[in-house]
């Protein structure tokens, strides 16, 4: 059985109807919160099939799940389950976001309070990008597990 088939089987749980896993539920919860605070999109990258069934690659491999601009700060947010790990491509893209002056984090249900505190932390808006990263990495280390 292919990985795609296993994922579909896991999400349908034998009912034929697609269900949401914990990661997807948390992502929807987080998006509702973030949408009230700024502008953002759910990024999609992967493979879709055209009308003929041929695969078409979309997006850029490793693009974080959520891209938001809140209070003039760019946030790239990779949503993971409590045990999920980012891929090498995701780590590379998150590092590129930081090099460009944005904030790249891993959001998990168990660190949701830190995600909210970070988004609402007005202090980061007055720091230079370099100082902002040092401040955020020091104050919110649980959101930077991708750097470990």
mmCIF file of N, CA and C in Angstrom:
data_model
loop_
_atom_site.group_PDB
_atom_site.id
_atom_site.type_symbol
_atom_site.label_atom_id
_atom_site.label_comp_id
_atom_site.label_asym_id
_atom_site.label_seq_id
_atom_site.Cartn_x
_atom_site.Cartn_y
_atom_site.Cartn_z
ATOM 1 N N UNK A 1 0.849 -1.174 0.000
ATOM 2 C CA UNK A 1 0.000 0.000 0.000
ATOM 3 C C UNK A 1 0.895 1.237 0.000
ATOM 4 N N UNK A 2 0.590 2.208 -0.871
ATOM 5 C CA UNK A 2 1.402 3.416 -0.948
ATOM 6 C C UNK A 2 1.155 4.297 0.268
ATOM 7 N N UNK A 3 2.083 5.236 0.505
ATOM 8 C CA UNK A 3 1.936 6.169 1.615
ATOM 9 C C UNK A 3 0.662 6.985 1.450
ATOM 10 N N UNK A 4 0.367 7.398 0.211
ATOM 11 C CA UNK A 4 -0.847 8.174 -0.063
ATOM 12 C C UNK A 4 -2.099 7.370 0.316
ATOM 13 N N UNK A 5 -2.111 6.086 -0.020
ATOM 14 C CA UNK A 5 -3.252 5.243 0.319
ATOM 15 C C UNK A 5 -3.365 5.048 1.830
ATOM 16 N N UNK A 6 -2.213 4.886 2.505
ATOM 17 C CA UNK A 6 -2.221 4.741 3.956
ATOM 18 C C UNK A 6 -2.768 5.996 4.624
ATOM 19 N N UNK A 7 -2.324 7.181 4.130
ATOM 20 C CA UNK A 7 -2.816 8.434 4.691
ATOM 21 C C UNK A 7 -4.316 8.568 4.495
ATOM 22 N N UNK A 8 -4.805 8.231 3.302
ATOM 23 C CA UNK A 8 -6.239 8.324 3.029
ATOM 24 C C UNK A 8 -7.015 7.364 3.917
ATOM 25 N N UNK A 9 -6.494 6.136 4.081
ATOM 26 C CA UNK A 9 -7.159 5.160 4.937
ATOM 27 C C UNK A 9 -7.197 5.663 6.382
ATOM 28 N N UNK A 10 -6.111 6.254 6.833
ATOM 29 C CA UNK A 10 -6.042 6.784 8.191
ATOM 30 C C UNK A 10 -7.071 7.898 8.374
ATOM 31 N N UNK A 11 -7.227 8.775 7.374
ATOM 32 C CA UNK A 11 -8.141 9.899 7.497
ATOM 33 C C UNK A 11 -9.605 9.498 7.333
ATOM 34 N N UNK A 12 -9.881 8.425 6.608
ATOM 35 C CA UNK A 12 -11.272 8.018 6.432
ATOM 36 C C UNK A 12 -11.708 7.043 7.510
ATOM 37 N N UNK A 13 -10.768 6.363 8.147
ATOM 38 C CA UNK A 13 -11.022 5.406 9.224
ATOM 39 C C UNK A 13 -12.122 4.414 8.858
ATOM 40 N N UNK A 14 -12.101 3.979 7.596
ATOM 41 C CA UNK A 14 -13.016 2.950 7.138
ATOM 42 C C UNK A 14 -14.442 3.417 6.903
ATOM 43 N N UNK A 15 -14.748 4.698 7.110
ATOM 44 C CA UNK A 15 -16.115 5.182 6.951
ATOM 45 C C UNK A 15 -16.398 5.662 5.537
ATOM 46 N N UNK A 16 -15.324 5.886 4.762
ATOM 47 C CA UNK A 16 -15.500 6.460 3.432
ATOM 48 C C UNK A 16 -15.558 7.979 3.486
ATOM 49 N N UNK A 17 -15.760 8.543 4.680
ATOM 50 C CA UNK A 17 -15.778 10.000 4.843
ATOM 51 C C UNK A 17 -14.454 10.433 5.437
ATOM 52 N N UNK A 18 -13.944 11.522 4.922
ATOM 53 C CA UNK A 18 -12.664 12.039 5.387
ATOM 54 C C UNK A 18 -12.837 12.686 6.762
ATOM 55 N N UNK A 19 -12.013 12.275 7.722
ATOM 56 C CA UNK A 19 -12.047 12.865 9.056
ATOM 57 C C UNK A 19 -10.783 13.691 9.258
ATOM 58 N N UNK A 20 -10.809 14.563 10.231
ATOM 59 C CA UNK A 20 -9.646 15.392 10.511
ATOM 60 C C UNK A 20 -8.839 14.777 11.640
ATOM 61 N N UNK A 21 -7.528 14.683 11.398
ATOM 62 C CA UNK A 21 -6.632 14.215 12.440
ATOM 63 C C UNK A 21 -6.354 15.343 13.419
ATOM 64 N N UNK A 22 -5.662 15.055 14.505
ATOM 65 C CA UNK A 22 -5.396 16.071 15.522
ATOM 66 C C UNK A 22 -4.596 17.259 14.990
ATOM 67 N N UNK A 23 -3.651 17.010 14.074
ATOM 68 C CA UNK A 23 -2.852 18.102 13.520
ATOM 69 C C UNK A 23 -3.738 19.063 12.728
ATOM 70 N N UNK A 24 -4.629 18.517 11.912
ATOM 71 C CA UNK A 24 -5.521 19.334 11.093
ATOM 72 C C UNK A 24 -6.504 20.109 11.973
ATOM 73 N N UNK A 25 -7.005 19.468 13.031
ATOM 74 C CA UNK A 25 -7.926 20.158 13.941
ATOM 75 C C UNK A 25 -7.230 21.330 14.621
ATOM 76 N N UNK A 26 -5.995 21.097 15.062
ATOM 77 C CA UNK A 26 -5.247 22.181 15.705
ATOM 78 C C UNK A 26 -4.973 23.300 14.706
ATOM 79 N N UNK A 27 -4.631 22.938 13.479
ATOM 80 C CA UNK A 27 -4.370 23.943 12.444
ATOM 81 C C UNK A 27 -5.605 24.831 12.235
ATOM 82 N N UNK A 28 -6.777 24.240 12.144
ATOM 83 C CA UNK A 28 -8.013 25.015 11.958
ATOM 84 C C UNK A 28 -8.262 25.926 13.167
ATOM 85 N N UNK A 29 -8.030 25.425 14.362
ATOM 86 C CA UNK A 29 -8.163 26.208 15.598
ATOM 87 C C UNK A 29 -7.206 27.405 15.555
ATOM 88 N N UNK A 30 -5.963 27.163 15.178
ATOM 89 C CA UNK A 30 -4.950 28.208 15.117
ATOM 90 C C UNK A 30 -5.283 29.240 14.041
ATOM 91 N N UNK A 31 -5.753 28.783 12.892
ATOM 92 C CA UNK A 31 -6.119 29.709 11.810
ATOM 93 C C UNK A 31 -7.250 30.646 12.237
ATOM 94 N N UNK A 32 -8.243 30.129 12.938
ATOM 95 C CA UNK A 32 -9.338 30.985 13.412
ATOM 96 C C UNK A 32 -8.790 32.088 14.334
ATOM 97 N N UNK A 33 -7.859 31.715 15.192
ATOM 98 C CA UNK A 33 -7.244 32.686 16.095
ATOM 99 C C UNK A 33 -6.424 33.717 15.304
ATOM 100 N N UNK A 34 -5.558 33.253 14.400
ATOM 101 C CA UNK A 34 -4.681 34.149 13.654
ATOM 102 C C UNK A 34 -5.449 35.060 12.695
ATOM 103 N N UNK A 35 -6.515 34.560 12.105
ATOM 104 C CA UNK A 35 -7.304 35.365 11.156
ATOM 105 C C UNK A 35 -7.885 36.612 11.806
ATOM 106 N N UNK A 36 -8.080 36.581 13.114
ATOM 107 C CA UNK A 36 -8.607 37.745 13.830
ATOM 108 C C UNK A 36 -7.519 38.780 14.102
ATOM 109 N N UNK A 37 -6.272 38.398 13.898
ATOM 110 C CA UNK A 37 -5.162 39.274 14.258
ATOM 111 C C UNK A 37 -4.361 39.815 13.085
ATOM 112 N N UNK A 38 -4.570 39.276 11.906
ATOM 113 C CA UNK A 38 -3.813 39.750 10.758
ATOM 114 C C UNK A 38 -4.246 39.056 9.485
ATOM 115 N N UNK A 39 -3.423 39.200 8.472
ATOM 116 C CA UNK A 39 -3.698 38.598 7.166
ATOM 117 C C UNK A 39 -2.871 37.329 7.036
ATOM 118 N N UNK A 40 -3.466 36.286 6.461
ATOM 119 C CA UNK A 40 -2.704 35.071 6.273
ATOM 120 C C UNK A 40 -3.356 34.115 5.304
ATOM 121 N N UNK A 41 -2.572 33.118 4.921
ATOM 122 C CA UNK A 41 -3.062 32.080 4.025
ATOM 123 C C UNK A 41 -2.571 30.715 4.488
ATOM 124 N N UNK A 42 -3.301 29.710 4.075
ATOM 125 C CA UNK A 42 -2.875 28.323 4.234
ATOM 126 C C UNK A 42 -2.106 28.010 2.964
ATOM 127 N N UNK A 43 -0.847 27.732 3.093
ATOM 128 C CA UNK A 43 -0.022 27.420 1.924
ATOM 129 C C UNK A 43 -0.250 25.974 1.513
ATOM 130 N N UNK A 44 -0.278 25.743 0.244
ATOM 131 C CA UNK A 44 -0.430 24.378 -0.253
ATOM 132 C C UNK A 44 0.714 24.072 -1.191
ATOM 133 N N UNK A 45 1.398 23.015 -0.907
ATOM 134 C CA UNK A 45 2.400 22.521 -1.844
ATOM 135 C C UNK A 45 2.309 21.004 -1.817
ATOM 136 N N UNK A 46 2.451 20.437 -2.944
ATOM 137 C CA UNK A 46 2.343 18.992 -3.054
ATOM 138 C C UNK A 46 2.004 18.611 -4.476
ATOM 139 N N UNK A 47 1.266 17.551 -4.603
ATOM 140 C CA UNK A 47 0.894 17.052 -5.924
ATOM 141 C C UNK A 47 -0.623 16.955 -5.996
ATOM 142 N N UNK A 48 -1.166 17.521 -7.058
ATOM 143 C CA UNK A 48 -2.586 17.356 -7.347
ATOM 144 C C UNK A 48 -2.694 16.676 -8.701
ATOM 145 N N UNK A 49 -3.857 16.204 -9.037
ATOM 146 C CA UNK A 49 -4.061 15.545 -10.328
ATOM 147 C C UNK A 49 -4.987 16.396 -11.189
ATOM 148 N N UNK A 50 -4.634 16.520 -12.469
ATOM 149 C CA UNK A 50 -5.496 17.266 -13.380
ATOM 150 C C UNK A 50 -6.658 16.387 -13.825
ATOM 151 N N UNK A 51 -7.498 16.900 -14.724
ATOM 152 C CA UNK A 51 -8.684 16.162 -15.170
ATOM 153 C C UNK A 51 -8.343 14.822 -15.809
ATOM 154 N N UNK A 52 -7.140 14.730 -16.369
ATOM 155 C CA UNK A 52 -6.711 13.478 -17.001
ATOM 156 C C UNK A 52 -6.055 12.523 -16.015
ATOM 157 N N UNK A 53 -5.932 12.950 -14.767
ATOM 158 C CA UNK A 53 -5.317 12.101 -13.758
ATOM 159 C C UNK A 53 -3.801 12.222 -13.680
ATOM 160 N N UNK A 54 -3.234 13.149 -14.450
ATOM 161 C CA UNK A 54 -1.786 13.338 -14.424
ATOM 162 C C UNK A 54 -1.385 14.187 -13.225
ATOM 163 N N UNK A 55 -0.274 13.819 -12.572
ATOM 164 C CA UNK A 55 0.155 14.589 -11.395
ATOM 165 C C UNK A 55 0.748 15.943 -11.793
ATOM 166 N N UNK A 56 0.414 16.959 -11.003
ATOM 167 C CA UNK A 56 0.962 18.300 -11.200
ATOM 168 C C UNK A 56 1.517 18.761 -9.862
ATOM 169 N N UNK A 57 2.805 19.120 -9.852
ATOM 170 C CA UNK A 57 3.441 19.599 -8.622
ATOM 171 C C UNK A 57 3.060 21.061 -8.414
ATOM 172 N N UNK A 58 2.638 21.383 -7.203
ATOM 173 C CA UNK A 58 2.261 22.751 -6.877
ATOM 174 C C UNK A 58 3.110 23.262 -5.723
ATOM 175 N N UNK A 59 3.304 24.551 -5.671
ATOM 176 C CA UNK A 59 4.011 25.166 -4.559
ATOM 177 C C UNK A 59 5.478 24.786 -4.509
ATOM 178 N N UNK A 60 6.095 25.160 -3.421
ATOM 179 C CA UNK A 60 7.514 24.903 -3.199
ATOM 180 C C UNK A 60 7.655 23.921 -2.051
ATOM 181 N N UNK A 61 8.434 22.898 -2.267
ATOM 182 C CA UNK A 61 8.629 21.878 -1.251
ATOM 183 C C UNK A 61 9.135 22.505 0.048
ATOM 184 N N UNK A 62 8.508 22.132 1.155
ATOM 185 C CA UNK A 62 8.933 22.619 2.461
ATOM 186 C C UNK A 62 8.280 23.911 2.907
ATOM 187 N N UNK A 63 7.403 24.480 2.087
ATOM 188 C CA UNK A 63 6.737 25.729 2.477
ATOM 189 C C UNK A 63 5.950 25.505 3.769
ATOM 190 N N UNK A 64 6.128 26.383 4.763
ATOM 191 C CA UNK A 64 5.371 26.230 6.010
ATOM 192 C C UNK A 64 3.860 26.253 5.757
ATOM 193 N N UNK A 65 3.110 25.605 6.637
ATOM 194 C CA UNK A 65 1.663 25.469 6.472
ATOM 195 C C UNK A 65 0.923 26.801 6.431
ATOM 196 N N UNK A 66 1.294 27.717 7.317
ATOM 197 C CA UNK A 66 0.582 28.984 7.446
ATOM 198 C C UNK A 66 1.548 30.147 7.269
ATOM 199 N N UNK A 67 1.134 31.112 6.479
ATOM 200 C CA UNK A 67 1.930 32.310 6.243
ATOM 201 C C UNK A 67 1.069 33.502 6.638
ATOM 202 N N UNK A 68 1.519 34.260 7.633
ATOM 203 C CA UNK A 68 0.731 35.370 8.167
ATOM 204 C C UNK A 68 1.571 36.623 8.320
ATOM 205 N N UNK A 69 0.921 37.763 8.144
ATOM 206 C CA UNK A 69 1.518 39.052 8.472
ATOM 207 C C UNK A 69 0.644 39.645 9.568
ATOM 208 N N UNK A 70 1.237 39.835 10.729
ATOM 209 C CA UNK A 70 0.504 40.337 11.893
ATOM 210 C C UNK A 70 1.305 41.489 12.491
ATOM 211 N N UNK A 71 0.708 42.657 12.510
ATOM 212 C CA UNK A 71 1.380 43.825 13.077
ATOM 213 C C UNK A 71 2.668 44.168 12.366
ATOM 214 N N UNK A 72 2.737 43.904 11.075
ATOM 215 C CA UNK A 72 3.928 44.223 10.298
ATOM 216 C C UNK A 72 5.028 43.176 10.382
ATOM 217 N N UNK A 73 4.782 42.077 11.061
ATOM 218 C CA UNK A 73 5.764 40.995 11.204
ATOM 219 C C UNK A 73 5.293 39.796 10.386
ATOM 220 N N UNK A 74 6.219 39.213 9.616
ATOM 221 C CA UNK A 74 5.895 38.028 8.817
ATOM 222 C C UNK A 74 6.156 36.778 9.653
ATOM 223 N N UNK A 75 5.130 35.932 9.761
ATOM 224 C CA UNK A 75 5.220 34.677 10.494
ATOM 225 C C UNK A 75 5.054 33.508 9.523
ATOM 226 N N UNK A 76 5.978 32.572 9.557
ATOM 227 C CA UNK A 76 5.864 31.305 8.824
ATOM 228 C C UNK A 76 5.674 30.232 9.887
ATOM 229 N N UNK A 77 4.543 29.534 9.820
ATOM 230 C CA UNK A 77 4.176 28.615 10.887
ATOM 231 C C UNK A 77 3.978 27.213 10.331
ATOM 232 N N UNK A 78 4.778 26.296 10.795
ATOM 233 C CA UNK A 78 4.628 24.882 10.439
ATOM 234 C C UNK A 78 3.844 24.231 11.572
ATOM 235 N N UNK A 79 2.699 23.664 11.248
ATOM 236 C CA UNK A 79 1.846 23.038 12.259
ATOM 237 C C UNK A 79 2.190 21.548 12.325
ATOM 238 N N UNK A 80 2.447 21.083 13.526
ATOM 239 C CA UNK A 80 2.780 19.674 13.743
ATOM 240 C C UNK A 80 1.961 19.115 14.900
ATOM 241 N N UNK A 81 1.799 17.806 14.880
ATOM 242 C CA UNK A 81 1.168 17.133 16.015
ATOM 243 C C UNK A 81 2.154 17.161 17.181
ATOM 244 N N UNK A 82 1.759 16.600 18.291
ATOM 245 C CA UNK A 82 2.635 16.623 19.470
ATOM 246 C C UNK A 82 3.962 15.924 19.218
ATOM 247 N N UNK A 83 3.985 14.960 18.301
ATOM 248 C CA UNK A 83 5.222 14.209 18.041
ATOM 249 C C UNK A 83 5.761 14.408 16.631
ATOM 250 N N UNK A 84 5.074 15.174 15.789
ATOM 251 C CA UNK A 84 5.501 15.355 14.398
ATOM 252 C C UNK A 84 6.840 16.071 14.291
ATOM 253 N N UNK A 85 7.600 15.712 13.259
ATOM 254 C CA UNK A 85 8.905 16.322 13.032
ATOM 255 C C UNK A 85 8.919 16.993 11.663
ATOM 256 N N UNK A 86 9.548 18.172 11.565
ATOM 257 C CA UNK A 86 9.643 18.821 10.262
ATOM 258 C C UNK A 86 10.612 18.082 9.347
ATOM 259 N N UNK A 87 10.331 18.132 8.049
ATOM 260 C CA UNK A 87 11.227 17.517 7.068
ATOM 261 C C UNK A 87 12.441 18.425 6.862
ATOM 262 N N UNK A 88 13.452 17.893 6.207
ATOM 263 C CA UNK A 88 14.634 18.701 5.892
ATOM 264 C C UNK A 88 14.256 19.903 5.033
ATOM 265 N N UNK A 89 13.341 19.706 4.078
ATOM 266 C CA UNK A 89 12.899 20.807 3.210
ATOM 267 C C UNK A 89 12.189 21.884 4.030
ATOM 268 N N UNK A 90 11.393 21.492 5.018
ATOM 269 C CA UNK A 90 10.704 22.462 5.876
ATOM 270 C C UNK A 90 11.706 23.248 6.718
ATOM 271 N N UNK A 91 12.692 22.557 7.254
ATOM 272 C CA UNK A 91 13.728 23.230 8.046
ATOM 273 C C UNK A 91 14.473 24.237 7.184
ATOM 274 N N UNK A 92 14.796 23.847 5.964
ATOM 275 C CA UNK A 92 15.504 24.754 5.045
ATOM 276 C C UNK A 92 14.666 26.005 4.759
ATOM 277 N N UNK A 93 13.382 25.831 4.486
ATOM 278 C CA UNK A 93 12.527 26.980 4.173
ATOM 279 C C UNK A 93 12.343 27.877 5.400
ATOM 280 N N UNK A 94 12.242 27.289 6.573
ATOM 281 C CA UNK A 94 12.091 28.093 7.785
ATOM 282 C C UNK A 94 13.357 28.913 8.057
ATOM 283 N N UNK A 95 14.504 28.329 7.809
ATOM 284 C CA UNK A 95 15.759 29.062 7.971
ATOM 285 C C UNK A 95 15.824 30.228 6.979
ATOM 286 N N UNK A 96 15.332 30.027 5.765
ATOM 287 C CA UNK A 96 15.317 31.087 4.756
ATOM 288 C C UNK A 96 14.381 32.226 5.175
ATOM 289 N N UNK A 97 13.258 31.886 5.801
ATOM 290 C CA UNK A 97 12.335 32.921 6.296
ATOM 291 C C UNK A 97 13.057 33.782 7.325
ATOM 292 N N UNK A 98 13.780 33.146 8.237
ATOM 293 C CA UNK A 98 14.497 33.908 9.255
ATOM 294 C C UNK A 98 15.592 34.768 8.654
ATOM 295 N N UNK A 99 16.289 34.247 7.659
ATOM 296 C CA UNK A 99 17.323 35.051 7.000
ATOM 297 C C UNK A 99 16.726 36.285 6.330
ATOM 298 N N UNK A 100 15.477 36.192 5.921
ATOM 299 C CA UNK A 100 14.793 37.316 5.278
ATOM 300 C C UNK A 100 14.147 38.259 6.301
ATOM 301 N N UNK A 101 14.277 37.960 7.597
ATOM 302 C CA UNK A 101 13.761 38.847 8.630
ATOM 303 C C UNK A 101 12.429 38.442 9.224
ATOM 304 N N UNK A 102 11.875 37.303 8.801
ATOM 305 C CA UNK A 102 10.601 36.827 9.345
ATOM 306 C C UNK A 102 10.808 35.952 10.568
ATOM 307 N N UNK A 103 9.707 35.496 11.130
ATOM 308 C CA UNK A 103 9.723 34.592 12.275
ATOM 309 C C UNK A 103 9.151 33.265 11.823
ATOM 310 N N UNK A 104 9.919 32.200 11.997
ATOM 311 C CA UNK A 104 9.501 30.855 11.581
ATOM 312 C C UNK A 104 9.425 29.968 12.816
ATOM 313 N N UNK A 105 8.244 29.375 13.029
ATOM 314 C CA UNK A 105 8.052 28.564 14.238
ATOM 315 C C UNK A 105 7.340 27.256 13.913
ATOM 316 N N UNK A 106 7.471 26.326 14.862
ATOM 317 C CA UNK A 106 6.680 25.096 14.844
ATOM 318 C C UNK A 106 5.565 25.299 15.874
ATOM 319 N N UNK A 107 4.323 25.172 15.424
ATOM 320 C CA UNK A 107 3.181 25.289 16.335
ATOM 321 C C UNK A 107 2.644 23.896 16.616
ATOM 322 N N UNK A 108 2.499 23.579 17.884
ATOM 323 C CA UNK A 108 1.967 22.293 18.336
ATOM 324 C C UNK A 108 0.896 22.572 19.391
ATOM 325 N N UNK A 109 -0.051 21.674 19.551
ATOM 326 C CA UNK A 109 -1.096 21.914 20.557
ATOM 327 C C UNK A 109 -0.532 22.200 21.949
ATOM 328 N N UNK A 110 0.539 21.516 22.349
ATOM 329 C CA UNK A 110 1.046 21.688 23.709
ATOM 330 C C UNK A 110 1.773 23.017 23.921
ATOM 331 N N UNK A 111 2.089 23.756 22.846
ATOM 332 C CA UNK A 111 2.735 25.069 23.001
ATOM 333 C C UNK A 111 1.835 26.190 22.472
ATOM 334 N N UNK A 112 0.546 25.931 22.369
ATOM 335 C CA UNK A 112 -0.393 26.919 21.834
ATOM 336 C C UNK A 112 -0.341 28.226 22.618
ATOM 337 N N UNK A 113 -0.202 28.157 23.923
ATOM 338 C CA UNK A 113 -0.139 29.380 24.729
ATOM 339 C C UNK A 113 1.069 30.224 24.332
ATOM 340 N N UNK A 114 2.210 29.590 24.042
ATOM 341 C CA UNK A 114 3.397 30.321 23.599
ATOM 342 C C UNK A 114 3.173 30.953 22.224
ATOM 343 N N UNK A 115 2.493 30.239 21.334
ATOM 344 C CA UNK A 115 2.198 30.789 20.006
ATOM 345 C C UNK A 115 1.378 32.063 20.174
ATOM 346 N N UNK A 116 0.367 32.017 20.999
ATOM 347 C CA UNK A 116 -0.495 33.182 21.218
ATOM 348 C C UNK A 116 0.269 34.333 21.867
ATOM 349 N N UNK A 117 1.101 34.029 22.856
ATOM 350 C CA UNK A 117 1.894 35.087 23.506
ATOM 351 C C UNK A 117 2.833 35.736 22.500
ATOM 352 N N UNK A 118 3.449 34.932 21.639
ATOM 353 C CA UNK A 118 4.363 35.473 20.623
ATOM 354 C C UNK A 118 3.625 36.410 19.676
ATOM 355 N N UNK A 119 2.493 35.970 19.154
ATOM 356 C CA UNK A 119 1.726 36.777 18.203
ATOM 357 C C UNK A 119 1.273 38.096 18.848
ATOM 358 N N UNK A 120 0.968 38.068 20.141
ATOM 359 C CA UNK A 120 0.476 39.256 20.838
ATOM 360 C C UNK A 120 1.584 40.067 21.507
ATOM 361 N N UNK A 121 2.832 39.643 21.373
ATOM 362 C CA UNK A 121 3.965 40.314 22.013
ATOM 363 C C UNK A 121 4.315 41.590 21.243
ATOM 364 N N UNK A 122 3.850 42.733 21.726
ATOM 365 C CA UNK A 122 4.094 44.006 21.046
ATOM 366 C C UNK A 122 5.568 44.391 21.027
ATOM 367 N N UNK A 123 6.339 43.888 21.967
ATOM 368 C CA UNK A 123 7.761 44.242 22.044
ATOM 369 C C UNK A 123 8.506 43.895 20.753
ATOM 370 N N UNK A 124 8.149 42.784 20.105
ATOM 371 C CA UNK A 124 8.899 42.355 18.910
ATOM 372 C C UNK A 124 8.738 43.325 17.747
ATOM 373 N N UNK A 125 7.683 44.132 17.755
ATOM 374 C CA UNK A 125 7.451 45.061 16.653
ATOM 375 C C UNK A 125 8.433 46.223 16.648
ATOM 376 N N UNK A 126 9.099 46.457 17.771
ATOM 377 C CA UNK A 126 10.006 47.592 17.894
ATOM 378 C C UNK A 126 11.481 47.196 17.818
ATOM 379 N N UNK A 127 11.743 45.944 17.535
ATOM 380 C CA UNK A 127 13.120 45.461 17.452
ATOM 381 C C UNK A 127 13.559 45.325 15.998
ATOM 382 N N UNK A 128 14.845 45.440 15.770
ATOM 383 C CA UNK A 128 15.367 45.161 14.426
ATOM 384 C C UNK A 128 15.196 43.665 14.165
ATOM 385 N N UNK A 129 15.179 43.234 12.906
ATOM 386 C CA UNK A 129 15.013 41.795 12.635
ATOM 387 C C UNK A 129 16.019 40.922 13.380
ATOM 388 N N UNK A 130 17.270 41.341 13.450
ATOM 389 C CA UNK A 130 18.293 40.544 14.140
ATOM 390 C C UNK A 130 17.998 40.466 15.643
ATOM 391 N N UNK A 131 17.695 41.618 16.255
ATOM 392 C CA UNK A 131 17.373 41.633 17.679
ATOM 393 C C UNK A 131 16.075 40.881 17.950
ATOM 394 N N UNK A 132 15.128 40.971 17.019
ATOM 395 C CA UNK A 132 13.840 40.281 17.167
ATOM 396 C C UNK A 132 14.058 38.777 17.258
ATOM 397 N N UNK A 133 14.889 38.229 16.365
ATOM 398 C CA UNK A 133 15.134 36.781 16.390
ATOM 399 C C UNK A 133 15.784 36.349 17.698
ATOM 400 N N UNK A 134 16.773 37.105 18.163
ATOM 401 C CA UNK A 134 17.435 36.754 19.421
ATOM 402 C C UNK A 134 16.428 36.793 20.581
ATOM 403 N N UNK A 135 15.599 37.825 20.603
ATOM 404 C CA UNK A 135 14.590 37.968 21.657
ATOM 405 C C UNK A 135 13.589 36.811 21.616
ATOM 406 N N UNK A 136 13.058 36.537 20.434
ATOM 407 C CA UNK A 136 12.026 35.505 20.285
ATOM 408 C C UNK A 136 12.601 34.122 20.585
ATOM 409 N N UNK A 137 13.802 33.829 20.104
ATOM 410 C CA UNK A 137 14.415 32.522 20.374
ATOM 411 C C UNK A 137 14.645 32.333 21.868
ATOM 412 N N UNK A 138 15.017 33.410 22.558
ATOM 413 C CA UNK A 138 15.259 33.306 23.995
ATOM 414 C C UNK A 138 13.989 33.199 24.815
ATOM 415 N N UNK A 139 12.949 33.916 24.401
ATOM 416 C CA UNK A 139 11.719 33.959 25.196
ATOM 417 C C UNK A 139 10.761 32.808 24.888
ATOM 418 N N UNK A 140 10.802 32.283 23.670
ATOM 419 C CA UNK A 140 9.863 31.239 23.250
ATOM 420 C C UNK A 140 10.603 30.016 22.685
ATOM 421 N N UNK A 141 11.494 29.398 23.452
ATOM 422 C CA UNK A 141 12.307 28.299 22.909
ATOM 423 C C UNK A 141 11.499 27.079 22.455
ATOM 424 N N UNK A 142 10.347 26.841 23.046
ATOM 425 C CA UNK A 142 9.541 25.670 22.668
ATOM 426 C C UNK A 142 9.030 25.761 21.227
ATOM 427 N N UNK A 143 9.013 26.972 20.662
ATOM 428 C CA UNK A 143 8.539 27.154 19.287
ATOM 429 C C UNK A 143 9.652 26.952 18.260
ATOM 430 N N UNK A 144 10.863 26.733 18.750
ATOM 431 C CA UNK A 144 12.012 26.613 17.846
ATOM 432 C C UNK A 144 12.636 25.233 17.862
ATOM 433 N N UNK A 145 11.832 24.224 18.067
ATOM 434 C CA UNK A 145 12.353 22.853 18.079
ATOM 435 C C UNK A 145 12.918 22.457 16.737
ATOM 436 N N UNK A 146 12.560 23.156 15.678
ATOM 437 C CA UNK A 146 13.096 22.833 14.353
ATOM 438 C C UNK A 146 14.578 23.175 14.257
ATOM 439 N N UNK A 147 15.068 24.023 15.141
ATOM 440 C CA UNK A 147 16.479 24.412 15.110
ATOM 441 C C UNK A 147 17.376 23.415 15.842
ATOM 442 N N UNK A 148 16.785 22.520 16.615
ATOM 443 C CA UNK A 148 17.560 21.561 17.434
ATOM 444 C C UNK A 148 18.321 20.568 16.579
#
